[in-house]
Amino acid sequence: MLDVAIIEDPAAAEVSLDPVRARLLAELAEPASATMLAARIGLPRQKVNYHLKTLERHGLVELVEERRKGNVTERVMRATAASFVISPAALAAVAPDPARAPDQLSARWLLALAAQLVRDVGTLISGAARARRKTATFAIDGQVRFASAADRAAFATELAEAVTALVSRYHDETAEGGREHRVVVALHPSVRPGTETQER
């Protein structure tokens, strides 16, 4: 089972968003049969079976084993990943494009950039899985508490200057066999569970 799987197919995305199927995916972090799941979520086994077959058809669950119980063969299933991310590629016609209106101070532009990041990394993960190779990525996630808006603005300016200098030092337009990498650096207010925030 994967830690995270990317959903790029629109039909698979639609299937995963059904509340009952989303609940089944969560329950199937551990292998279970339709009978076991029916008891847990309070639905008839036949209905659970129908949803499981739909999830299996779209590659969201997989067969772990078959057990013979009298005249019945019980299929034990599990989710193909512990969690799923729906790629903006599933909504390609309306996916946000950060090139459309670049604005470093806009939360909506940051969201478009994040959507592109999800789409691109999802594509890389899918391609690497097919090729049975690893994808070279790197990320930093941290917290910083500013005493004032002026400090935040000064931090953003210094961060931009530092990243620009670093990119200038290592970027080689003429490198034969070189491979381009995207650098995304973001700063946004932290969101705590149970609190509402708004763009300021």
Backbone as ProteinMPNN parsed JSONL, in Angstrom:
{"seq_chain_A": "MLDVAIIEDPAAAEVSLDPVRARLLAELAEPASATMLAARIGLPRQKVNYHLKTLERHGLVELVEERRKGNVTERVMRATAASFVISPAALAAVAPDPARAPDQLSARWLLALAAQLVRDVGTLISGAARARRKTATFAIDGQVRFASAADRAAFATELAEAVTALVSRYHDETAEGGREHRVVVALHPSVRPGTETQER", "coords_chain_A": {"N_chain_A": [[0.833, -1.191, 0.0], [0.526, 2.194, -0.846], [1.722, 5.305, 0.622], [0.639, 7.767, -0.185], [-1.514, 8.335, -2.894], [-2.016, 9.549, -6.199], [-4.809, 10.848, -7.852], [-5.644, 11.061, -11.085], [-7.418, 10.588, -13.099], [-10.552, 11.652, -14.279], [-12.96, 10.17, -13.906], [-12.272, 8.378, -11.85], [-11.783, 10.228, -9.852], [-14.345, 11.277, -9.467], [-15.655, 8.982, -8.518], [-14.268, 8.58, -6.088], [-15.108, 10.726, -4.577], [-17.682, 10.282, -3.737], [-19.586, 10.081, -0.8], [-20.053, 7.604, 0.618], [-18.267, 5.846, -0.624], [-15.859, 7.17, -0.119], [-15.768, 6.849, 2.627], [-15.544, 4.051, 2.735], [-13.013, 3.761, 1.558], [-11.446, 4.924, 3.566], [-11.93, 3.123, 5.662], [-10.735, 0.91, 4.602], [-8.03, 1.073, 5.023], [-7.002, -0.873, 6.473], [-7.103, -4.319, 5.608], [-10.283, -5.722, 4.666], [-13.435, -7.458, 4.417], [-16.486, -7.356, 2.418], [-18.591, -8.064, 4.07], [-17.563, -7.529, 6.644], [-17.182, -4.762, 6.412], [-19.796, -3.888, 5.934], [-21.004, -4.326, 8.402], [-19.608, -2.467, 9.914], [-20.211, 0.076, 8.811], [-22.918, 0.127, 8.578], [-24.497, -0.623, 6.318], [-26.221, -2.633, 3.81], [-24.668, -5.735, 2.832], [-24.661, -6.3, 0.077], [-24.874, -3.787, -1.08], [-22.489, -2.61, -0.221], [-20.707, -4.31, -1.525], [-21.236, -3.585, -4.192], [-20.245, -0.937, -4.223], [-17.565, -1.469, -3.621], [-16.738, -2.906, -5.877], [-16.905, -0.913, -7.79], [-14.95, 0.892, -6.84], [-12.732, -0.782, -7.087], [-12.627, -1.168, -9.853], [-11.678, 1.276, -10.656], [-9.149, 1.321, -9.659], [-8.733, 2.024, -6.986], [-9.077, 0.404, -4.818], [-7.831, -2.871, -3.916], [-7.579, -6.434, -4.372], [-6.773, -8.505, -1.671], [-6.879, -11.085, -0.603], [-8.683, -14.19, -1.104], [-11.214, -15.859, 0.633], [-12.595, -18.941, 1.424], [-15.832, -19.602, 2.473], [-17.95, -21.819, 3.377], [-20.333, -22.123, 0.915], [-19.654, -19.801, -0.221], [-17.344, -17.423, -1.573], [-15.322, -15.262, 0.004], [-14.175, -12.055, -0.549], [-11.337, -10.307, 0.35], [-10.466, -7.019, 0.697], [-8.379, -4.081, 0.208], [-7.479, -0.611, 0.491], [-5.645, 1.004, -2.127], [-3.926, 2.91, -1.333], [-2.91, 4.783, 1.593], [-3.815, 7.351, 1.74], [-5.332, 9.755, -0.496], [-4.857, 12.048, -3.209], [-6.475, 14.341, -5.217], [-5.615, 15.215, -8.373], [-5.266, 18.367, -10.078], [-5.254, 17.779, -12.736], [-7.368, 16.113, -13.184], [-9.429, 17.807, -13.581], [-8.885, 19.151, -15.965], [-9.811, 21.054, -17.891], [-10.633, 23.215, -16.398], [-8.6, 23.719, -14.686], [-6.453, 25.641, -12.554], [-4.201, 28.154, -13.791], [-1.139, 29.288, -13.084], [0.388, 30.995, -14.646], [-1.322, 32.698, -15.814], [-2.068, 34.994, -14.307], [0.267, 36.165, -12.745], [1.116, 37.026, -9.454], [2.818, 37.836, -6.779], [1.844, 38.501, -4.272], [-0.703, 37.578, -4.03], [-3.134, 35.471, -2.648], [-4.726, 33.794, -4.136], [-3.22, 33.392, -6.439], [-1.124, 31.988, -5.29], [-2.526, 29.688, -4.6], [-3.128, 28.717, -7.185], [-0.538, 28.166, -8.006], [0.124, 26.184, -6.152], [-1.683, 24.227, -6.959], [-0.643, 23.625, -9.468], [1.761, 22.527, -8.621], [0.852, 20.209, -7.285], [-0.29, 18.876, -9.49], [1.991, 18.556, -11.201], [3.848, 17.099, -9.569], [2.302, 14.873, -9.071], [2.117, 13.814, -11.671], [4.82, 13.191, -12.05], [5.164, 11.226, -10.038], [3.399, 9.22, -10.919], [4.571, 8.576, -13.412], [7.116, 7.725, -12.572], [6.405, 5.488, -11.088], [5.414, 3.795, -13.077], [7.764, 3.398, -14.527], [9.224, 2.178, -12.625], [11.009, 3.605, -10.989], [12.647, 6.05, -8.869], [11.674, 9.365, -7.881], [13.411, 12.394, -7.981], [13.129, 14.635, -5.554], [12.732, 17.469, -3.34], [11.911, 19.032, -0.288], [11.027, 21.633, 1.999], [9.524, 22.317, 5.071], [8.289, 24.549, 7.332], [7.874, 26.684, 10.275], [7.373, 30.095, 11.041], [7.286, 32.846, 13.224], [6.188, 36.075, 13.088], [6.903, 39.283, 14.436], [5.768, 41.574, 13.499], [3.986, 43.093, 10.701], [5.79, 44.46, 9.148], [8.169, 43.098, 9.673], [7.503, 40.673, 8.504], [7.315, 41.421, 5.81], [9.959, 42.226, 5.352], [11.266, 39.804, 5.738], [10.205, 38.327, 3.578], [11.295, 39.738, 1.431], [14.081, 39.348, 1.837], [14.153, 36.564, 1.653], [13.356, 36.136, -1.006], [15.503, 37.369, -2.322], [17.634, 35.726, -1.476], [16.908, 33.215, -2.546], [16.841, 33.842, -5.272], [19.556, 34.469, -5.693], [20.732, 32.003, -5.159], [19.584, 30.375, -7.137], [20.622, 31.67, -9.386], [23.337, 31.069, -9.053], [23.483, 28.294, -9.479], [22.048, 27.668, -11.794], [22.349, 26.557, -15.089], [22.136, 27.266, -18.217], [23.27, 26.183, -20.47], [24.003, 23.606, -19.925], [24.771, 20.45, -20.99], [22.685, 17.704, -21.236], [21.589, 18.382, -18.854], [18.94, 18.774, -16.422], [15.922, 20.485, -16.033], [14.556, 21.912, -13.068], [11.785, 22.737, -10.991], [11.403, 25.426, -8.755], [9.671, 26.18, -5.921], [8.664, 28.457, -3.574], [6.9, 29.276, -0.744], [4.928, 31.402, 1.352], [2.644, 31.654, 3.88], [-0.061, 32.481, 6.151], [-0.298, 30.385, 9.043], [-2.635, 27.736, 9.412], [-4.785, 26.772, 11.856], [-6.403, 23.891, 13.176], [-9.934, 24.074, 13.316], [-10.089, 26.817, 13.294], [-10.99, 29.8, 11.553], [-9.673, 31.462, 8.741], [-8.889, 34.39, 6.859], [-7.976, 35.992, 3.79], [-5.669, 38.63, 4.037]], "CA_chain_A": [[0.0, 0.0, 0.0], [1.258, 3.457, -0.919], [1.351, 6.31, 1.627], [-0.237, 8.715, -0.873], [-1.687, 8.077, -4.332], [-2.579, 10.674, -6.932], [-5.92, 10.507, -8.744], [-5.602, 11.955, -12.251], [-8.54, 10.251, -13.977], [-11.786, 12.309, -13.812], [-13.95, 9.186, -13.439], [-11.808, 7.892, -10.544], [-11.989, 11.337, -8.902], [-15.784, 11.313, -9.18], [-15.944, 7.807, -7.697], [-13.687, 8.742, -4.752], [-15.776, 11.814, -3.863], [-18.942, 9.798, -3.177], [-19.364, 9.954, 0.653], [-19.979, 6.2, 1.049], [-17.018, 5.273, -1.143], [-14.764, 7.796, 0.627], [-15.751, 6.171, 3.937], [-14.995, 2.712, 2.512], [-11.567, 3.911, 1.362], [-10.853, 5.158, 4.885], [-12.021, 1.87, 6.418], [-9.876, -0.102, 3.973], [-6.61, 1.229, 5.348], [-6.725, -2.256, 6.893], [-7.912, -5.221, 4.776], [-11.592, -6.12, 5.189], [-14.378, -8.001, 3.428], [-17.739, -6.606, 2.317], [-19.377, -8.388, 5.269], [-16.987, -6.768, 7.755], [-17.445, -3.341, 6.177], [-21.237, -3.661, 6.075], [-21.276, -4.242, 9.846], [-18.995, -1.24, 10.444], [-20.816, 1.336, 8.344], [-24.375, 0.032, 8.654], [-25.135, -0.772, 5.006], [-26.311, -4.033, 3.398], [-23.452, -6.262, 2.215], [-24.768, -6.198, -1.383], [-24.581, -2.395, -1.451], [-21.054, -2.439, 0.004], [-20.067, -5.024, -2.635], [-21.378, -2.752, -5.393], [-19.294, 0.175, -4.111], [-16.207, -2.019, -3.69], [-16.436, -3.237, -7.282], [-16.674, 0.365, -8.48], [-13.634, 1.367, -6.401], [-11.718, -1.674, -7.659], [-12.558, -0.9, -11.294], [-10.91, 2.515, -10.847], [-7.818, 1.161, -9.077], [-8.65, 2.646, -5.673], [-8.932, -0.714, -3.874], [-7.272, -4.065, -4.547], [-7.827, -7.704, -3.713], [-5.675, -8.994, -0.845], [-7.017, -12.542, -0.592], [-10.028, -14.764, -1.179], [-11.425, -16.889, 1.649], [-13.76, -19.794, 1.179], [-16.69, -19.782, 3.645], [-19.075, -22.628, 2.921], [-20.549, -22.013, -0.538], [-19.346, -18.423, -0.625], [-15.954, -16.97, -1.548], [-15.254, -13.908, 0.553], [-13.042, -11.286, -1.063], [-10.777, -9.341, 1.316], [-9.946, -5.891, -0.076], [-7.769, -2.964, 0.925], [-7.236, 0.575, -0.339], [-4.326, 0.96, -2.759], [-3.086, 3.903, -0.651], [-3.434, 5.243, 2.878], [-4.531, 8.595, 1.457], [-5.412, 10.087, -1.917], [-4.905, 13.455, -3.598], [-7.025, 14.503, -6.562], [-4.805, 16.15, -9.15], [-5.991, 19.294, -10.95], [-5.34, 17.171, -14.068], [-8.695, 15.502, -13.289], [-10.31, 18.882, -14.039], [-7.951, 19.865, -16.85], [-10.419, 22.184, -18.6], [-10.804, 24.361, -15.496], [-7.47, 23.75, -13.744], [-5.858, 26.975, -12.495], [-2.931, 28.342, -14.481], [-0.456, 30.409, -12.426], [0.973, 31.901, -15.633], [-2.377, 33.595, -16.286], [-2.033, 36.283, -13.598], [1.252, 36.06, -11.66], [1.084, 38.099, -8.462], [3.445, 37.241, -5.599], [1.136, 38.827, -3.034], [-2.081, 37.1, -4.109], [-3.39, 34.12, -2.128], [-5.299, 32.993, -5.215], [-2.106, 32.974, -7.295], [-0.441, 30.939, -4.532], [-3.346, 28.484, -4.758], [-2.9, 28.23, -8.551], [0.813, 27.616, -7.997], [0.05, 24.929, -5.4], [-2.385, 23.268, -7.813], [0.331, 23.193, -10.472], [2.707, 21.664, -7.913], [0.173, 18.915, -7.104], [-0.396, 18.239, -10.806], [3.313, 18.169, -11.694], [4.416, 16.032, -8.741], [1.478, 13.693, -9.344], [2.557, 13.268, -12.959], [6.138, 12.581, -11.818], [4.98, 10.0, -9.249], [2.791, 8.212, -11.8], [5.58, 8.162, -14.387], [8.169, 6.983, -11.876], [5.852, 4.178, -10.715], [5.383, 2.962, -14.305], [9.153, 3.081, -14.889], [9.846, 1.551, -11.438], [12.137, 4.439, -10.591], [12.345, 7.056, -7.86], [11.657, 10.749, -8.352], [14.281, 13.248, -7.166], [12.446, 15.84, -5.081], [13.218, 18.001, -2.059], [10.959, 20.006, 0.253], [11.231, 22.147, 3.355], [8.282, 22.8, 5.666], [8.639, 25.109, 8.634], [7.02, 27.727, 10.845], [8.062, 31.299, 11.506], [6.331, 33.773, 13.847], [6.658, 37.448, 12.899], [6.455, 40.255, 15.437], [4.998, 42.642, 12.845], [3.837, 42.999, 9.248], [7.039, 44.963, 8.574], [9.121, 41.989, 9.74], [7.102, 39.69, 7.498], [7.688, 41.963, 4.501], [11.426, 42.185, 5.266], [11.606, 38.388, 5.579], [9.863, 37.938, 2.206], [12.281, 40.358, 0.539], [15.359, 38.635, 2.006], [13.981, 35.2, 1.134], [13.368, 36.232, -2.47], [16.883, 37.681, -2.74], [18.467, 34.546, -1.227], [16.553, 32.172, -3.517], [17.288, 34.324, -6.586], [21.017, 34.333, -5.743], [21.032, 30.573, -5.2], [19.214, 29.9, -8.476], [21.606, 32.234, -10.328], [24.607, 30.38, -8.879], [23.454, 26.903, -9.957], [21.37, 27.509, -13.089], [23.265, 26.512, -16.238], [21.302, 27.156, -19.416], [23.979, 25.447, -21.536], [24.43, 22.28, -19.432], [24.339, 19.36, -21.858], [22.153, 16.608, -20.428], [21.032, 18.893, -17.602], [17.483, 18.66, -16.309], [15.332, 21.621, -15.332], [13.768, 21.651, -11.866], [10.98, 23.882, -10.574], [11.583, 25.839, -7.364], [8.491, 26.881, -5.409], [8.81, 28.874, -2.178], [5.637, 29.922, -0.381], [4.76, 31.897, 2.718], [1.244, 31.981, 4.153], [-0.4, 32.319, 7.565], [-0.603, 29.017, 9.456], [-4.046, 27.45, 9.669], [-4.947, 25.842, 12.97], [-7.699, 23.195, 13.099], [-11.044, 24.692, 14.035], [-10.116, 28.287, 13.192], [-11.216, 30.316, 10.21], [-8.771, 32.557, 8.38], [-9.221, 35.047, 5.618], [-6.847, 36.705, 3.19], [-5.583, 40.03, 4.465]], "C_chain_A": [[0.875, 1.251, 0.0], [0.835, 4.377, 0.226], [0.325, 7.276, 1.028], [-0.314, 8.312, -2.337], [-2.357, 9.286, -4.956], [-3.684, 10.171, -7.846], [-5.928, 11.524, -9.87], [-6.789, 11.751, -13.178], [-9.83, 10.887, -13.451], [-12.819, 11.331, -13.261], [-13.564, 8.647, -12.061], [-12.001, 8.968, -9.481], [-13.453, 11.399, -8.493], [-16.184, 10.169, -8.245], [-15.469, 8.024, -6.26], [-14.411, 9.795, -3.922], [-17.153, 11.431, -3.316], [-18.734, 9.549, -1.68], [-19.231, 8.507, 1.141], [-18.654, 5.586, 0.605], [-15.806, 5.873, -0.431], [-14.643, 7.144, 2.006], [-15.159, 4.775, 3.8], [-13.484, 2.77, 2.312], [-10.859, 4.113, 2.697], [-10.842, 3.872, 5.71], [-11.04, 0.822, 5.896], [-8.385, 0.21, 4.08], [-6.091, -0.114, 5.863], [-7.617, -3.17, 6.062], [-9.219, -5.629, 5.458], [-12.439, -6.665, 4.052], [-15.625, -7.128, 3.403], [-18.601, -6.835, 3.552], [-18.884, -7.589, 6.467], [-17.31, -5.281, 7.625], [-18.912, -3.007, 6.374], [-21.604, -3.497, 7.543], [-20.749, -2.925, 10.416], [-19.757, 0.021, 10.064], [-22.342, 1.284, 8.261], [-25.087, 0.031, 7.323], [-25.269, -2.258, 4.675], [-25.042, -4.463, 2.661], [-23.476, -6.102, 0.7], [-24.425, -4.78, -1.864], [-23.086, -2.112, -1.292], [-20.276, -3.109, -1.129], [-20.094, -4.209, -3.921], [-20.348, -1.613, -5.373], [-17.845, -0.321, -4.207], [-15.81, -2.346, -5.124], [-16.155, -1.971, -8.084], [-15.293, 0.919, -8.124], [-12.515, 0.521, -7.007], [-11.526, -1.411, -9.149], [-11.707, 0.341, -11.594], [-9.551, 2.489, -10.148], [-7.638, 1.776, -7.702], [-8.595, 1.61, -4.551], [-8.414, -1.919, -4.643], [-7.577, -5.296, -3.706], [-6.578, -8.131, -2.945], [-5.687, -10.518, -0.824], [-8.48, -12.934, -0.755], [-10.126, -15.883, -0.154], [-12.695, -17.653, 1.326], [-14.528, -19.974, 2.476], [-17.949, -20.512, 3.201], [-19.184, -22.574, 1.415], [-20.149, -20.648, -1.094], [-17.846, -18.167, -0.574], [-15.946, -15.511, -1.121], [-13.991, -13.216, 0.043], [-12.602, -10.266, -0.013], [-10.052, -8.268, 0.513], [-9.197, -4.921, 0.83], [-7.588, -1.808, -0.052], [-5.835, 0.477, -0.934], [-3.374, 1.984, -2.143], [-3.729, 4.29, 0.67], [-4.205, 6.548, 2.721], [-4.425, 8.918, -0.033], [-5.452, 11.594, -2.106], [-5.466, 13.507, -5.013], [-6.23, 15.589, -7.277], [-5.702, 17.119, -9.919], [-6.094, 18.766, -12.384], [-6.694, 16.504, -14.278], [-9.733, 16.519, -13.764], [-9.536, 19.779, -15.003], [-8.549, 21.114, -17.496], [-10.561, 23.417, -17.718], [-9.686, 24.449, -14.453], [-6.854, 25.144, -13.729], [-4.494, 27.018, -13.184], [-2.214, 29.538, -13.851], [0.174, 31.396, -13.399], [-0.042, 32.95, -16.086], [-2.31, 34.971, -15.615], [-1.045, 36.22, -12.44], [1.233, 37.284, -10.743], [1.591, 37.507, -7.151], [2.686, 37.483, -4.305], [-0.31, 38.326, -3.02], [-2.202, 35.67, -3.586], [-3.96, 33.224, -3.223], [-4.214, 32.528, -6.202], [-1.307, 31.866, -6.605], [-1.2, 29.619, -4.656], [-3.169, 27.878, -6.149], [-1.529, 27.573, -8.659], [0.839, 26.257, -7.278], [-0.653, 23.848, -6.223], [-1.456, 22.733, -8.899], [1.351, 22.239, -9.852], [2.111, 20.266, -7.71], [0.101, 18.161, -8.431], [0.958, 17.717, -11.288], [3.915, 17.012, -10.904], [3.613, 14.746, -8.918], [1.869, 13.007, -10.637], [3.906, 12.574, -12.81], [6.02, 11.267, -11.059], [4.413, 8.892, -10.122], [3.805, 7.672, -12.806], [6.677, 7.326, -13.76], [7.682, 5.589, -11.49], [5.816, 3.251, -11.923], [6.778, 2.515, -14.701], [9.895, 2.354, -13.775], [11.128, 2.281, -11.035], [11.692, 5.413, -9.515], [12.377, 8.446, -8.501], [12.497, 11.604, -7.411], [13.531, 14.53, -6.811], [13.051, 16.263, -3.737], [12.193, 19.028, -1.577], [11.379, 20.426, 1.653], [9.877, 22.653, 3.846], [8.616, 23.315, 7.056], [7.657, 26.175, 9.078], [7.89, 28.915, 11.24], [6.994, 32.246, 12.063], [6.908, 35.186, 13.762], [6.088, 38.362, 13.979], [5.577, 41.328, 14.821], [4.894, 42.373, 11.355], [5.115, 43.474, 8.554], [8.109, 43.872, 8.583], [8.804, 40.931, 8.689], [7.521, 40.147, 6.099], [9.201, 41.908, 4.304], [11.901, 40.746, 5.047], [11.363, 37.945, 4.134], [10.871, 38.496, 1.21], [13.617, 39.622, 0.62], [15.293, 37.218, 1.445], [14.039, 35.193, -0.389], [14.779, 36.484, -2.99], [17.789, 36.454, -2.59], [18.19, 33.445, -2.252], [17.022, 32.571, -4.91], [18.795, 34.157, -6.739], [21.418, 32.867, -5.875], [20.727, 29.995, -6.575], [20.232, 30.398, -9.496], [22.937, 31.489, -10.261], [24.607, 28.995, -9.543], [22.806, 26.704, -11.323], [22.39, 27.566, -14.225], [22.452, 26.214, -17.489], [21.934, 26.264, -20.478], [24.392, 24.034, -21.122], [23.866, 21.176, -20.309], [23.89, 18.188, -20.986], [21.59, 17.062, -19.093], [19.517, 18.76, -17.59], [16.947, 19.821, -15.492], [14.523, 21.134, -14.136], [12.981, 22.914, -11.531], [11.231, 24.154, -9.097], [10.339, 26.625, -6.97], [8.736, 27.194, -3.94], [7.546, 29.651, -1.83], [5.658, 30.361, 1.079], [3.297, 32.253, 2.886], [0.966, 31.813, 5.639], [-0.722, 30.851, 7.875], [-2.096, 28.888, 9.721], [-4.116, 26.424, 10.787], [-6.304, 25.169, 12.85], [-8.755, 23.916, 13.923], [-11.069, 26.201, 13.986], [-10.322, 28.68, 11.75], [-10.244, 31.459, 9.954], [-9.268, 33.193, 7.101], [-8.002, 35.814, 5.109], [-6.862, 38.148, 3.652], [-4.728, 40.798, 3.485]], "O_chain_A": [[1.843, 1.347, 0.755], [-0.274, 4.253, 0.747], [-0.707, 7.567, 1.633], [0.702, 7.986, -2.95], [-3.165, 9.963, -4.319], [-3.508, 9.171, -8.541], [-6.187, 12.707, -9.646], [-7.13, 12.641, -13.958], [-10.175, 10.683, -12.287], [-13.481, 11.622, -12.265], [-14.426, 8.476, -11.199], [-12.343, 8.659, -8.339], [-13.768, 11.556, -7.313], [-16.951, 10.364, -7.302], [-16.185, 7.691, -5.315], [-14.34, 9.766, -2.694], [-17.729, 12.172, -2.519], [-17.781, 8.86, -1.316], [-18.386, 8.217, 1.988], [-17.999, 4.887, 1.379], [-14.831, 5.168, -0.168], [-13.535, 6.916, 2.492], [-14.366, 4.351, 4.641], [-12.755, 1.927, 2.834], [-9.796, 3.538, 2.933], [-9.855, 3.57, 6.38], [-10.574, -0.039, 6.643], [-7.576, -0.324, 3.322], [-4.916, -0.448, 5.713], [-8.779, -2.838, 5.827], [-9.258, -5.851, 6.668], [-12.196, -6.374, 2.881], [-15.803, -6.264, 4.261], [-19.265, -5.915, 4.03], [-19.684, -7.035, 7.22], [-17.667, -4.625, 8.603], [-19.24, -1.955, 6.923], [-22.414, -2.639, 7.895], [-21.371, -2.336, 11.3], [-19.93, 0.924, 10.883], [-22.983, 2.277, 7.916], [-26.163, 0.615, 7.195], [-24.51, -3.07, 5.203], [-24.419, -3.667, 1.959], [-22.447, -5.806, 0.092], [-23.782, -4.595, -2.897], [-22.487, -1.448, -2.138], [-19.303, -2.549, -1.635], [-19.103, -4.148, -4.65], [-19.671, -1.358, -6.368], [-17.001, 0.341, -4.81], [-14.677, -2.091, -5.535], [-15.279, -1.954, -8.949], [-14.554, 1.363, -9.002], [-11.472, 1.049, -7.395], [-10.401, -1.427, -9.649], [-11.093, 0.439, -12.656], [-8.879, 3.516, -10.056], [-6.508, 2.028, -7.285], [-8.12, 1.908, -3.456], [-8.538, -1.987, -5.866], [-7.803, -5.209, -2.499], [-5.472, -8.124, -3.485], [-4.654, -11.163, -1.001], [-9.387, -12.122, -0.57], [-9.25, -16.745, -0.071], [-13.729, -17.072, 0.996], [-13.97, -20.438, 3.471], [-18.896, -19.897, 2.71], [-18.244, -22.934, 0.707], [-20.291, -20.383, -2.288], [-17.157, -18.625, 0.338], [-16.494, -14.643, -1.802], [-12.883, -13.731, 0.19], [-13.406, -9.458, 0.452], [-9.139, -8.567, -0.257], [-9.356, -4.936, 2.051], [-7.549, -2.006, -1.266], [-4.933, -0.077, -0.305], [-2.169, 1.945, -2.388], [-4.938, 4.147, 0.849], [-5.137, 6.82, 3.477], [-3.543, 8.418, -0.731], [-6.002, 12.325, -1.282], [-4.99, 12.801, -5.903], [-6.184, 16.736, -6.833], [-6.783, 16.735, -10.366], [-6.92, 19.243, -13.162], [-7.132, 16.342, -15.417], [-10.785, 16.146, -14.283], [-9.534, 21.003, -14.87], [-7.862, 22.126, -17.634], [-10.606, 24.539, -18.222], [-9.812, 25.165, -13.459], [-6.74, 25.773, -14.781], [-3.738, 26.047, -13.161], [-2.627, 30.679, -14.054], [0.468, 32.528, -13.016], [0.329, 33.968, -16.67], [-2.474, 35.994, -16.279], [-1.455, 36.22, -11.279], [1.324, 38.423, -11.201], [0.873, 36.759, -6.487], [2.865, 36.743, -3.338], [-1.057, 38.624, -2.088], [-1.475, 34.774, -4.016], [-3.703, 32.02, -3.234], [-4.28, 31.419, -6.732], [-0.866, 30.918, -7.255], [-0.592, 28.559, -4.799], [-3.07, 26.658, -6.283], [-1.375, 26.549, -9.323], [1.485, 25.312, -7.73], [-0.258, 22.683, -6.184], [-1.474, 21.543, -9.214], [1.757, 21.261, -10.481], [2.785, 19.261, -7.937], [0.39, 16.966, -8.495], [1.064, 16.573, -11.731], [4.43, 16.057, -11.486], [4.18, 13.653, -8.915], [1.947, 11.781, -10.705], [4.12, 11.5, -13.372], [6.699, 10.297, -11.394], [4.885, 7.756, -10.075], [3.889, 6.464, -13.026], [7.121, 6.335, -14.341], [8.442, 4.622, -11.553], [6.143, 2.069, -11.817], [6.966, 1.388, -15.159], [11.048, 1.958, -13.944], [12.168, 1.674, -10.78], [10.496, 5.582, -9.277], [13.023, 8.661, -9.526], [12.323, 11.552, -6.194], [13.326, 15.397, -7.66], [13.781, 15.506, -3.097], [11.668, 19.806, -2.375], [12.005, 19.662, 2.388], [9.167, 23.341, 3.112], [9.172, 22.58, 7.872], [6.726, 26.524, 8.351], [9.011, 28.744, 11.719], [5.936, 32.428, 11.46], [7.983, 35.459, 14.297], [4.933, 38.223, 14.381], [4.746, 41.928, 15.502], [5.615, 41.537, 10.81], [5.482, 42.957, 7.499], [8.866, 43.732, 7.622], [9.701, 40.365, 8.064], [8.022, 39.352, 5.304], [9.675, 41.58, 3.216], [12.823, 40.5, 4.27], [12.202, 37.273, 3.535], [11.258, 37.815, 0.26], [14.217, 39.307, -0.408], [16.249, 36.732, 0.84], [14.696, 34.342, -0.988], [15.199, 35.884, -3.979], [18.611, 36.172, -3.463], [19.118, 32.819, -2.765], [17.542, 31.738, -5.652], [19.265, 33.747, -7.799], [22.34, 32.536, -6.62], [21.514, 29.219, -7.118], [20.66, 29.643, -10.37], [23.595, 31.295, -11.283], [25.619, 28.575, -10.103], [23.003, 25.661, -11.946], [23.189, 28.498, -14.312], [22.123, 25.063, -17.778], [21.231, 25.659, -21.288], [25.06, 23.339, -21.887], [22.653, 20.978, -20.376], [24.627, 17.739, -20.108], [21.161, 16.239, -18.285], [18.891, 18.646, -18.643], [17.442, 20.112, -14.403], [13.889, 20.081, -14.187], [13.455, 24.027, -11.761], [11.267, 23.23, -8.284], [9.995, 27.618, -7.611], [8.988, 26.286, -3.147], [7.168, 30.579, -2.544], [6.325, 29.758, 1.92], [2.76, 33.06, 2.127], [1.681, 31.078, 6.32], [-1.342, 30.161, 7.066], [-2.736, 29.825, 10.198], [-3.565, 25.329, 10.669], [-7.272, 25.819, 12.456], [-8.517, 24.315, 15.063], [-11.961, 26.823, 14.564], [-9.886, 27.983, 10.834], [-10.014, 32.307, 10.816], [-10.006, 32.565, 6.342], [-7.13, 36.224, 5.875], [-7.901, 38.807, 3.664], [-4.523, 42.0, 3.654]]}, "name": "protein", "num_of_chains": 1, "seq": "MLDVAIIEDPAAAEVSLDPVRARLLAELAEPASATMLAARIGLPRQKVNYHLKTLERHGLVELVEERRKGNVTERVMRATAASFVISPAALAAVAPDPARAPDQLSARWLLALAAQLVRDVGTLISGAARARRKTATFAIDGQVRFASAADRAAFATELAEAVTALVSRYHDETAEGGREHRVVVALHPSVRPGTETQER"}
